[in-house]
Short mmCIF file of C-alpha atoms and ligand atoms in Angstrom, two decimals:
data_model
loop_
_atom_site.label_atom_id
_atom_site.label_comp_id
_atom_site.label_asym_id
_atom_site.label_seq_id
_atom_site.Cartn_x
_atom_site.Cartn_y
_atom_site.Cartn_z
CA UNK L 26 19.73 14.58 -8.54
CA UNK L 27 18.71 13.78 -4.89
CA UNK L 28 19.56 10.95 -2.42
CA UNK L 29 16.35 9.12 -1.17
CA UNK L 30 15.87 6.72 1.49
CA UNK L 31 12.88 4.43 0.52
CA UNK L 32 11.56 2.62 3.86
CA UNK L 33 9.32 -0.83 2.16
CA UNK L 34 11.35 -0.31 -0.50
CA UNK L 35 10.61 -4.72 -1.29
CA UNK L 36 7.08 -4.26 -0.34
CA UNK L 37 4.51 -4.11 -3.45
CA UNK L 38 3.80 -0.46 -3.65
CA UNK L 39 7.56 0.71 -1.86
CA UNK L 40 9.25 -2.12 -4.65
CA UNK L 41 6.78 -0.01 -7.50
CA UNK L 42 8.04 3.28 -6.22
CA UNK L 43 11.44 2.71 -6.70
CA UNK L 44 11.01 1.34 -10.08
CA UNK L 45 8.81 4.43 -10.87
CA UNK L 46 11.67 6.83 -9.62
CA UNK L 47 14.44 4.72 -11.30
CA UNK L 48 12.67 4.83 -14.31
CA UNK L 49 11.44 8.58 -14.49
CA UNK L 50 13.79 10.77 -12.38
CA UNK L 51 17.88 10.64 -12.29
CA UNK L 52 17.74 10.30 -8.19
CA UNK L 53 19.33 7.58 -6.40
CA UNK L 54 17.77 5.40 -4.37
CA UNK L 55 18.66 3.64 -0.74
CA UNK L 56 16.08 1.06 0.15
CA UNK L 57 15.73 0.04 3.65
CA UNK L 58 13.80 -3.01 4.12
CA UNK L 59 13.37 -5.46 7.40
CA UNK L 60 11.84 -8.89 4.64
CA UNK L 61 9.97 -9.82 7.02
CA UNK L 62 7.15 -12.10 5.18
CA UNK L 63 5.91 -9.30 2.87
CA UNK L 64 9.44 -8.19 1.43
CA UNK L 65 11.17 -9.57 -1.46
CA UNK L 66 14.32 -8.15 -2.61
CA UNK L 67 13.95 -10.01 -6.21
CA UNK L 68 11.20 -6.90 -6.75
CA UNK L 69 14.19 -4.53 -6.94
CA UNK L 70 16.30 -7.23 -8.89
CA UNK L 71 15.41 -5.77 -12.24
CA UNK L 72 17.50 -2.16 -11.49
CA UNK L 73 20.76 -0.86 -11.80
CA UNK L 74 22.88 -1.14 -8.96
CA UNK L 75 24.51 2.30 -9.68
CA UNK L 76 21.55 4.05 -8.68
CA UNK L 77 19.91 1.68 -6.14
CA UNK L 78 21.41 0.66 -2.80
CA UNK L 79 19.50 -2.25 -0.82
CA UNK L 80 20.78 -2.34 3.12
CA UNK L 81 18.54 -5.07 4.99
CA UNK L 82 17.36 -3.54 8.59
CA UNK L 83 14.82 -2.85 11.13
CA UNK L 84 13.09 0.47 11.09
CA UNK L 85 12.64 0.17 14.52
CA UNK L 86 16.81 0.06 14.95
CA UNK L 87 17.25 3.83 15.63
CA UNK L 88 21.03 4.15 15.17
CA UNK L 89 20.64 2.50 11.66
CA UNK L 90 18.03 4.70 10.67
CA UNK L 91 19.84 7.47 12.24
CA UNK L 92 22.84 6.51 10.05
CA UNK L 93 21.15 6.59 6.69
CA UNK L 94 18.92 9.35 7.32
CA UNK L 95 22.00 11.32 7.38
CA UNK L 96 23.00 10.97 4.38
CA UNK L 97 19.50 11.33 2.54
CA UNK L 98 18.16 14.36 1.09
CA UNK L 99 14.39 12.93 1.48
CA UNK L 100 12.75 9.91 3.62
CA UNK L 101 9.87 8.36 2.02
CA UNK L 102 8.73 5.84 4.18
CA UNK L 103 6.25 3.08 3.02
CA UNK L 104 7.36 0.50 5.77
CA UNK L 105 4.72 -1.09 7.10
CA UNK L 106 2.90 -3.87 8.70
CA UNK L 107 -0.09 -3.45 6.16
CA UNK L 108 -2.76 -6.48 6.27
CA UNK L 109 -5.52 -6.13 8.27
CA UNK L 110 -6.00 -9.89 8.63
CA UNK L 111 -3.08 -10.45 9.80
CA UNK L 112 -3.40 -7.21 12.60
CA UNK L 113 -6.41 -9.33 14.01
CA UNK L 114 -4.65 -12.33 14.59
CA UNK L 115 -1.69 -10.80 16.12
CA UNK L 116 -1.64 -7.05 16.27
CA UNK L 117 2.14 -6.34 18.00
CA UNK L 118 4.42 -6.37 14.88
CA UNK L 119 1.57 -3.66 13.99
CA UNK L 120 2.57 -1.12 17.07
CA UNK L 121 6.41 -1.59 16.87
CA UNK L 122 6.90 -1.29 13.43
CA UNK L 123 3.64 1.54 12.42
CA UNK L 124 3.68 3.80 15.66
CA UNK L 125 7.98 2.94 17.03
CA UNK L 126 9.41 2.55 13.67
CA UNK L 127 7.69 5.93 12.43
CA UNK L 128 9.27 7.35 15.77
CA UNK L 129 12.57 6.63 14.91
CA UNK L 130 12.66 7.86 11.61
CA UNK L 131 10.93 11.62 12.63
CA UNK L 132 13.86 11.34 15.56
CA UNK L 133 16.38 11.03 12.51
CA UNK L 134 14.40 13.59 10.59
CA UNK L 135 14.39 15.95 12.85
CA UNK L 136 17.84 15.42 14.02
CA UNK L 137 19.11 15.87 10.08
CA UNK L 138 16.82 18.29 9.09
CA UNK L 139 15.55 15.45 5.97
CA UNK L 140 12.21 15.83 4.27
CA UNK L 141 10.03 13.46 5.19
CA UNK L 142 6.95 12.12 3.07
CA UNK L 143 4.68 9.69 4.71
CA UNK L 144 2.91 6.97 3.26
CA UNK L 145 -0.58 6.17 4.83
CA UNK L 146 -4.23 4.98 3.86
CA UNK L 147 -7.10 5.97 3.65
CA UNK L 148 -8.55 3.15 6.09
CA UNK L 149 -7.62 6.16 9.07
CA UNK L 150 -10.66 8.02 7.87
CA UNK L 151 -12.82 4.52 9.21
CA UNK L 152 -15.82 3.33 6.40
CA UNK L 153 -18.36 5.11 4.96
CA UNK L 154 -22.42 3.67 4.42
CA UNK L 155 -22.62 1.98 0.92
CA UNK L 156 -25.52 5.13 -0.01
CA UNK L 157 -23.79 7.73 1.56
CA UNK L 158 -23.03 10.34 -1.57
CA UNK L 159 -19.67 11.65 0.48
CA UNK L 160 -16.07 10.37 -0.01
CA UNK L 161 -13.33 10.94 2.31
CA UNK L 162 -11.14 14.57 1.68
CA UNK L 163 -8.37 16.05 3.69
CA UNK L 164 -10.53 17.44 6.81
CA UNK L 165 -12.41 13.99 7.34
CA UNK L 166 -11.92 13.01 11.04
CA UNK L 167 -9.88 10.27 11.72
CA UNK L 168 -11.95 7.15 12.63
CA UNK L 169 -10.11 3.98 12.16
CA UNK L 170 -11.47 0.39 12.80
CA UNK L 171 -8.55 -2.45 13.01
CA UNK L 172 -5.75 -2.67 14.93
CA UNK L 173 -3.67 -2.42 11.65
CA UNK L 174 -5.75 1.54 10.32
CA UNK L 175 -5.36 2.42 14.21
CA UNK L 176 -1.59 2.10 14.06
CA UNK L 177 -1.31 4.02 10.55
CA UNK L 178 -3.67 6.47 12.15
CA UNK L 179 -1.41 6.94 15.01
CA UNK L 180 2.09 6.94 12.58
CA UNK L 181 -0.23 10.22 11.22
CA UNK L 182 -0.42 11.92 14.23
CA UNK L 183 3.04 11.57 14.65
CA UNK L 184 4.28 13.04 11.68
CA UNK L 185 1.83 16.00 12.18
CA UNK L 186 3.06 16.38 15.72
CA UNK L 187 6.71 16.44 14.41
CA UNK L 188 6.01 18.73 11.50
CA UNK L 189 4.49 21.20 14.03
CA UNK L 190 6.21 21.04 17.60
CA UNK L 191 9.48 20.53 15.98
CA UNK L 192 9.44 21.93 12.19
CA UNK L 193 9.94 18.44 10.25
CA UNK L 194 9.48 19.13 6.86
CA UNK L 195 6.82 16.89 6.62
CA UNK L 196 4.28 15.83 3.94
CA UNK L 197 1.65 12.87 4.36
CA UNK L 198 -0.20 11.31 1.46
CA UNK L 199 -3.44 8.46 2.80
CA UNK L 200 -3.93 6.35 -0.59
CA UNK L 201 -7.05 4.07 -1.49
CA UNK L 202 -6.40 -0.01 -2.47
CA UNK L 203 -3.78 -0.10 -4.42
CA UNK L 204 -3.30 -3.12 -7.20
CA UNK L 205 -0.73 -4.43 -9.65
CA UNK L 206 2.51 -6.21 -10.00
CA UNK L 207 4.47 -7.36 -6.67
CA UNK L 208 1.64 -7.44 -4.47
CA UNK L 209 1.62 -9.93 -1.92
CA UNK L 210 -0.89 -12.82 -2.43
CA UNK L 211 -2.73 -12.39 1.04
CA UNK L 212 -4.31 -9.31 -0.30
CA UNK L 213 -7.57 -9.73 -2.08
CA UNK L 214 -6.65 -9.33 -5.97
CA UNK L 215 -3.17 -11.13 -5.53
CA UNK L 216 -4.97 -14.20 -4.20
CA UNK L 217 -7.98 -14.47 -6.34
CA UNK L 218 -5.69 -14.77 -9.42
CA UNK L 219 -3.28 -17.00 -7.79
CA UNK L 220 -6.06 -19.30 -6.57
CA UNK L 221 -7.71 -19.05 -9.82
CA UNK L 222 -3.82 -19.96 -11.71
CA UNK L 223 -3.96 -22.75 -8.72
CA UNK L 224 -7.21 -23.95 -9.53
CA UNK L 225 -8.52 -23.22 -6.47
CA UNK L 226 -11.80 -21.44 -6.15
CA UNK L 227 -11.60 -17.35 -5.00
CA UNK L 228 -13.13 -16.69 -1.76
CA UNK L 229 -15.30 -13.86 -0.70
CA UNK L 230 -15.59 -12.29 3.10
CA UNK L 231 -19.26 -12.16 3.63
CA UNK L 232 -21.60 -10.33 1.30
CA UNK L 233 -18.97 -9.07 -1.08
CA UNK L 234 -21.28 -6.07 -0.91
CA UNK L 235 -18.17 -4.08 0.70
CA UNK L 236 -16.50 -1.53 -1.64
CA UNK L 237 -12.87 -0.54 -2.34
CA UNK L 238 -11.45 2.26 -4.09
CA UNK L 239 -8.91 0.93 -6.74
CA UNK L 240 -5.76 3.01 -7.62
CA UNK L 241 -2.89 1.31 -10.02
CA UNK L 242 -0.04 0.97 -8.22
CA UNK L 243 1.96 3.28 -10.81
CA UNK L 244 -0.50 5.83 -10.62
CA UNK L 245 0.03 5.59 -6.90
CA UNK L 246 3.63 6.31 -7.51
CA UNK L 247 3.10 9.25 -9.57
CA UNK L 248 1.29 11.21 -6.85
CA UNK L 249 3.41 10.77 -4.46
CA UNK L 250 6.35 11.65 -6.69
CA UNK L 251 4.52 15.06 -7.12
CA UNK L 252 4.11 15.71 -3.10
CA UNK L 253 7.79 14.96 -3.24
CA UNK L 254 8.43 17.61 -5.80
CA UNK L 255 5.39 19.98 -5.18
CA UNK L 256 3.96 19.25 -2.42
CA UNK L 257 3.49 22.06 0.57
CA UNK L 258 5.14 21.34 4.02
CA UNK L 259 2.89 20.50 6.53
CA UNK L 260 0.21 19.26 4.18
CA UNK L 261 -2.11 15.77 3.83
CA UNK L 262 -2.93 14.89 0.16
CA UNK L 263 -5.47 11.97 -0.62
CA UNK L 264 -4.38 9.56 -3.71
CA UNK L 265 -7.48 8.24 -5.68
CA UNK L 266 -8.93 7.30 -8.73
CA UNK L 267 -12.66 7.14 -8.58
CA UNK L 268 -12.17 3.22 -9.18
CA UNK L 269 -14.96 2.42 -6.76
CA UNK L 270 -16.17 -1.22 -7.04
CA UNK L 271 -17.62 -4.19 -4.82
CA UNK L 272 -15.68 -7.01 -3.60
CA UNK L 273 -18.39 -9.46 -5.73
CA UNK L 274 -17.98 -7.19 -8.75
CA UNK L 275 -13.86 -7.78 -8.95
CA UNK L 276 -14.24 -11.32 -8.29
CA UNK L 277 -16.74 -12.12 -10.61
CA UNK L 278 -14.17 -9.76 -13.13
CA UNK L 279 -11.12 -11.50 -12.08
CA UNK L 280 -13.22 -14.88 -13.24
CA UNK L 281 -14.11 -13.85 -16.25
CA UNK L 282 -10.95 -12.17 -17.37
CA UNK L 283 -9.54 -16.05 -16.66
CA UNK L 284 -12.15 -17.58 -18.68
CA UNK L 285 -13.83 -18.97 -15.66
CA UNK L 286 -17.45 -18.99 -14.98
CA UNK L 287 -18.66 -16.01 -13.36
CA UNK L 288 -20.05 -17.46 -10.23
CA UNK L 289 -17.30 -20.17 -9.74
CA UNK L 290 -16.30 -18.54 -5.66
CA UNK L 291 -17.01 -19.53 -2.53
CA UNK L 292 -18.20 -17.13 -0.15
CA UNK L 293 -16.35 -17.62 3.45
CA UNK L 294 -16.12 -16.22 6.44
CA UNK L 295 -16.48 -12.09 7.21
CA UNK L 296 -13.31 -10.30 8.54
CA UNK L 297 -14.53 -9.21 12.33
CA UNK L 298 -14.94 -5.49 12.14
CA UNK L 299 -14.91 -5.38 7.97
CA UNK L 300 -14.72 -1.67 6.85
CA UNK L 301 -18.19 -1.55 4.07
CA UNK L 302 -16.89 1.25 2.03
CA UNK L 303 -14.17 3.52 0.90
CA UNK L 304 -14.04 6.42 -1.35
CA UNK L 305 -11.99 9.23 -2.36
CA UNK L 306 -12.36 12.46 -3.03
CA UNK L 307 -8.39 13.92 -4.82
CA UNK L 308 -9.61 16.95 -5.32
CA UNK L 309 -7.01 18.77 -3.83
CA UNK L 310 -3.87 16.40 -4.87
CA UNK L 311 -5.63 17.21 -8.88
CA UNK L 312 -5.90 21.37 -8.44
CA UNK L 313 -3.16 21.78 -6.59
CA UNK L 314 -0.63 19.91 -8.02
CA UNK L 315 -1.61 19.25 -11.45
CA UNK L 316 -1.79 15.12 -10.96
CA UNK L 317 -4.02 13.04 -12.79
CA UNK L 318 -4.17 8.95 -13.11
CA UNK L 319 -3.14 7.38 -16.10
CA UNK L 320 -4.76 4.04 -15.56
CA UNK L 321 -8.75 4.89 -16.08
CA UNK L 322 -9.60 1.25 -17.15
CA UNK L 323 -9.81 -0.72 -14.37
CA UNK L 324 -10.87 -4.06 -16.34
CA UNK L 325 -8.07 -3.63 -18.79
CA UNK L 326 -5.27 -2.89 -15.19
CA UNK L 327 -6.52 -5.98 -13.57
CA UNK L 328 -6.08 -7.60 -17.20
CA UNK L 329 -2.73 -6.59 -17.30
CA UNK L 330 -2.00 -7.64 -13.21
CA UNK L 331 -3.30 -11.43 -14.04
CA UNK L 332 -1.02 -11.69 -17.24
CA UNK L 333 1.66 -10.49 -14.51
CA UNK L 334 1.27 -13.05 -11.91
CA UNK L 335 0.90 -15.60 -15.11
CA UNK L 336 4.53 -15.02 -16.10
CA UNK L 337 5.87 -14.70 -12.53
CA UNK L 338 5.29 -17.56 -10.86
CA UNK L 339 8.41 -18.21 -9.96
CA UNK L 340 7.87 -14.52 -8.10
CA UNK L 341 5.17 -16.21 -6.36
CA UNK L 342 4.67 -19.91 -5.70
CA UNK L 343 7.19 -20.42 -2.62
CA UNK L 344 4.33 -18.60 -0.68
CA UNK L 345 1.16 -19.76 -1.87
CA UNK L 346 0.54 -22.80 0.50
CA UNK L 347 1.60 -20.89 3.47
CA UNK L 348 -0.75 -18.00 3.42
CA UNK L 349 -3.33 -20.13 1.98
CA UNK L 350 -3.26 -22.46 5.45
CA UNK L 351 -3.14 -19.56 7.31
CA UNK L 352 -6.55 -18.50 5.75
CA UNK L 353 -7.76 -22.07 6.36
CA UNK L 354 -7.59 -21.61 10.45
CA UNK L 355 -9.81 -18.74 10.13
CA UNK L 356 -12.27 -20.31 7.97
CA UNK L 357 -11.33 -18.16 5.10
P1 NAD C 17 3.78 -4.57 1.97
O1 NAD C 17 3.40 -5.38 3.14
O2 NAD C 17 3.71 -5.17 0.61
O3 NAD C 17 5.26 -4.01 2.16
C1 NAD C 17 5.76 -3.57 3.38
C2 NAD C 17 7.29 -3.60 3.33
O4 NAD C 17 7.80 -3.07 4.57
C3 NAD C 17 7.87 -5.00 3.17
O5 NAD C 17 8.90 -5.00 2.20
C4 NAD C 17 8.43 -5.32 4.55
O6 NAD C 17 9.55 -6.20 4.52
C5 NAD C 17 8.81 -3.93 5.04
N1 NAD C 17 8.86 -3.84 6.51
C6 NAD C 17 7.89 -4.25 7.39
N2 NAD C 17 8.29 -4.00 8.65
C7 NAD C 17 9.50 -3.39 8.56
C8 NAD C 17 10.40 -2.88 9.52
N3 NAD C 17 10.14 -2.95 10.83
N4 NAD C 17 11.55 -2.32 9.09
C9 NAD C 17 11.84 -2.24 7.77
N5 NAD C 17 11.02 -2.72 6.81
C10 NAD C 17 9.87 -3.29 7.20
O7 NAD C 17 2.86 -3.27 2.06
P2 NAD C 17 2.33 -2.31 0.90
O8 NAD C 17 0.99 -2.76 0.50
O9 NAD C 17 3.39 -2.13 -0.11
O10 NAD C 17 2.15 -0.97 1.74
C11 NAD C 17 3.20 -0.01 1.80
C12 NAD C 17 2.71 1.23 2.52
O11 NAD C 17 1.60 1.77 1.82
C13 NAD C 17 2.21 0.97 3.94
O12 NAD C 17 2.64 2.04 4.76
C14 NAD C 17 0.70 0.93 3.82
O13 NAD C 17 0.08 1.33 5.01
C15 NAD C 17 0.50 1.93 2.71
N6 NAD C 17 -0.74 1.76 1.91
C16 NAD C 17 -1.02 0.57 1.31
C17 NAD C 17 -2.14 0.46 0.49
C18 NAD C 17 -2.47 -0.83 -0.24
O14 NAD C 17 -3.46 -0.89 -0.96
N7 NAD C 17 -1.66 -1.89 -0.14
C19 NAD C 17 -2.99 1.56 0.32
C20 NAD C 17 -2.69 2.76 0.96
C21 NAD C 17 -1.54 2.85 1.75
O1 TDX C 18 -9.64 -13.37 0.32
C1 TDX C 18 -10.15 -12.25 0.50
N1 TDX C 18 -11.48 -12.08 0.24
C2 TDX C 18 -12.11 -10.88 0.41
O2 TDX C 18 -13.32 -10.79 0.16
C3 TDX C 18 -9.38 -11.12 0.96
C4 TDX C 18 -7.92 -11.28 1.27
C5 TDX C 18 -10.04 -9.92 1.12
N2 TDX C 18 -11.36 -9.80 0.86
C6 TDX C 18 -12.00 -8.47 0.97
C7 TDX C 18 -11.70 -7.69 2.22
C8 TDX C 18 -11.74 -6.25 1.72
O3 TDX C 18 -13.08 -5.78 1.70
O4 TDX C 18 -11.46 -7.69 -0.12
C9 TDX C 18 -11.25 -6.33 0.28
C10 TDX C 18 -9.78 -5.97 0.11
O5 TDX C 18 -9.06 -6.70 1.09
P1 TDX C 18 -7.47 -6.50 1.30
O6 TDX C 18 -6.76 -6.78 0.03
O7 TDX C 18 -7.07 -7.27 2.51
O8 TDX C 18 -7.36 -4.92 1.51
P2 TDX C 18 -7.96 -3.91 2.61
O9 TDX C 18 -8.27 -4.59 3.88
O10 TDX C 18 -9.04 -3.12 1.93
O11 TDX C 18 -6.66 -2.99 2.86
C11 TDX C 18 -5.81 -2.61 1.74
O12 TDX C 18 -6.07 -1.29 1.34
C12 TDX C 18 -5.73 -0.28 2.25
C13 TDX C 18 -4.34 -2.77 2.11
O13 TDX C 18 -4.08 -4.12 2.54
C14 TDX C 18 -3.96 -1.81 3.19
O14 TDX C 18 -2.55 -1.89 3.46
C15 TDX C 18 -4.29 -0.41 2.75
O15 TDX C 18 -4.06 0.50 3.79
#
């Protein structure tokens, strides 16, 4: 049994984590989580107290983290600003919290000798050209395009820096789009099927041509439970699934799977800078490690997600006109 400090712990795939560890491991679990807009501590409400610990705080605050890091046997730190939308209308939260928050926990680390695993994207690696045959792997150079994949690009360096100036047992995992339950409904599946439950018509940044990568969140979870377990100090693994699909494609799904007409979106403004593709290659998380995806059928995941926000409304609703007039000032 271990001790471990889960930064994001009430964001979607930090909230998921837990549950997966909870659920598959006898650990215990101390979640430390700012709720800012993106956090919601009824995520975690479903678990045992005895094993999970919820302390509200800043990342940032380096005599908190200090204080809990202590007493960890492993960081894994998922806090984040993570939505690129929002990093283009106001990228600060994005510096402090990515790039000084990160800082503070290595300081800790390092301090208390902790394992570390950090949680990035694979967004650092910038986009690739819808034809191009390659997908991002380990040695890809870093090339990021928003303020919000320049700050997780940075939290990267970091860690590497750490791991080898100062011998932080450090791993770092950079994941594709995630989906699932407890994901906020800013991000592109989320809002579709709320807007669709809403009866409010999806909306589509320009083409839809661009392409994402889709993981389930559990599978997501798995991986990086194996880096935590397996994984070799010092090393980057890449989490996919080969679930590569257009942004028109998982609309059009998301429709249908609602018993909607197809073509019943509206297509709205394009996100300034909009990454066209991303693809992974997890060769080396697979050979090495032994990990493999459960969740092969995307259609029948997303399925599954919709009946999810269906039940949970109550999960939800409080949020839905807020981020939906926030999208409205940007024409979106
Ligand atoms: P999220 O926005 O749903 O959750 C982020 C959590 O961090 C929230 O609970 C929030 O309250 C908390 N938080 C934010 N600032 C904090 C601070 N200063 N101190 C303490 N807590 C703070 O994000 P997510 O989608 O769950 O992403 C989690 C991590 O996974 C991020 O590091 C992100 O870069 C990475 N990631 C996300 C995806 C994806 O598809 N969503 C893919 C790859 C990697
Ligand atoms: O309403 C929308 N319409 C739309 O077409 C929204 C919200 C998004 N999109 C497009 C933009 C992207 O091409 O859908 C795609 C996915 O958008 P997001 O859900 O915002 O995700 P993305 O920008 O790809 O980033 C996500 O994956 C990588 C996470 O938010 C990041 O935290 C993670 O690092």
């Amino acid at each position: 049994m271990a001790q471990l400090l889960v930064t994001g712990g009430a964001g979607f795939i930090g909230s998921n984590f837990v549950h997966h560890v909870i659920n598959h491991t006898d650990h215990h679990v101390t979640v430390l989580d700012k709720l800012t807009y993106s956090g919601n501590r009824a995520s975690l409400s479903e678990l045992p107290e005895s094993r999970v610990n919820f302390v509200r705080g800043d990342i940032v605050d380096a005599a908190l983290v200090d204080r809990l890091t202590a007493s960890a046997d492993a960081v894994v730190h998922y806090a984040a600003e993570s939505h690129n939308d929002n990093s283009l209308r106001n990228p600060h939260p994005f510096l402090q919290t990515n790039l000084v928050g990160t800082f503070a926990l290595l300081e800790a680390a390092r301090k208390h000798d902790t394992r570390f695993h950090h949680i990035s994207t694979d967004e650092v690696y910038g986009d690739l050209a819808l034809e191009d045959p390659c997908r991002f792997t380990e040695s890809t150079p870093y090339n990021p395009s928003s303020p919000y994949s320049s700050t997780k690009a940075g939290s990267d360096l970091l860690v590497r820096a750490w791991t080898r100036s100062f011998g932080v047992a450090a791993t770092i995992s950079n994941c594709s789009n995630n989906y699932g339950p407890f994901q906020h409904i800013e991000k592109f599946i989320p809002r579709q099927i709320t807007n669709v439950l809403r009866g409010i018509r999806p909306k589509l940044y320009g083409s839809g041509h661009n392409v994402r990568d889709w993981i389930h969140v559990d599978d997501h979870s798995s991986a990086v439970l194996a880096i935590l377990e397996k994984g070799r100090i010092g090393e980057t693994y890449l989490i996919g699934a080969d679930g590569e699909k257009d942004n028109k494609t998982v609309v059009e799904l998301i429709l249908t799977l609602m018993g909607q007409p197809a073509d019943a979106y509206d297509r709205v403004a394009d996100r300034a800078g909009h990454d066209l593709r991303y693809a992974i290659d997890s060769t080396k998380l697979r050979s090495e490690l032994g990990w493999q995806p459960e969740y092969r059928d995307f259609a029948q995941g997303l399925a599954a997600t919709i009946e999810w926000y269906r039940h949970h409304e109550d999960w939800w609703s409080a949020g839905k006109d807020a981020t939906e007039a926030l999208y409205a000032l940007l024409g979106q």
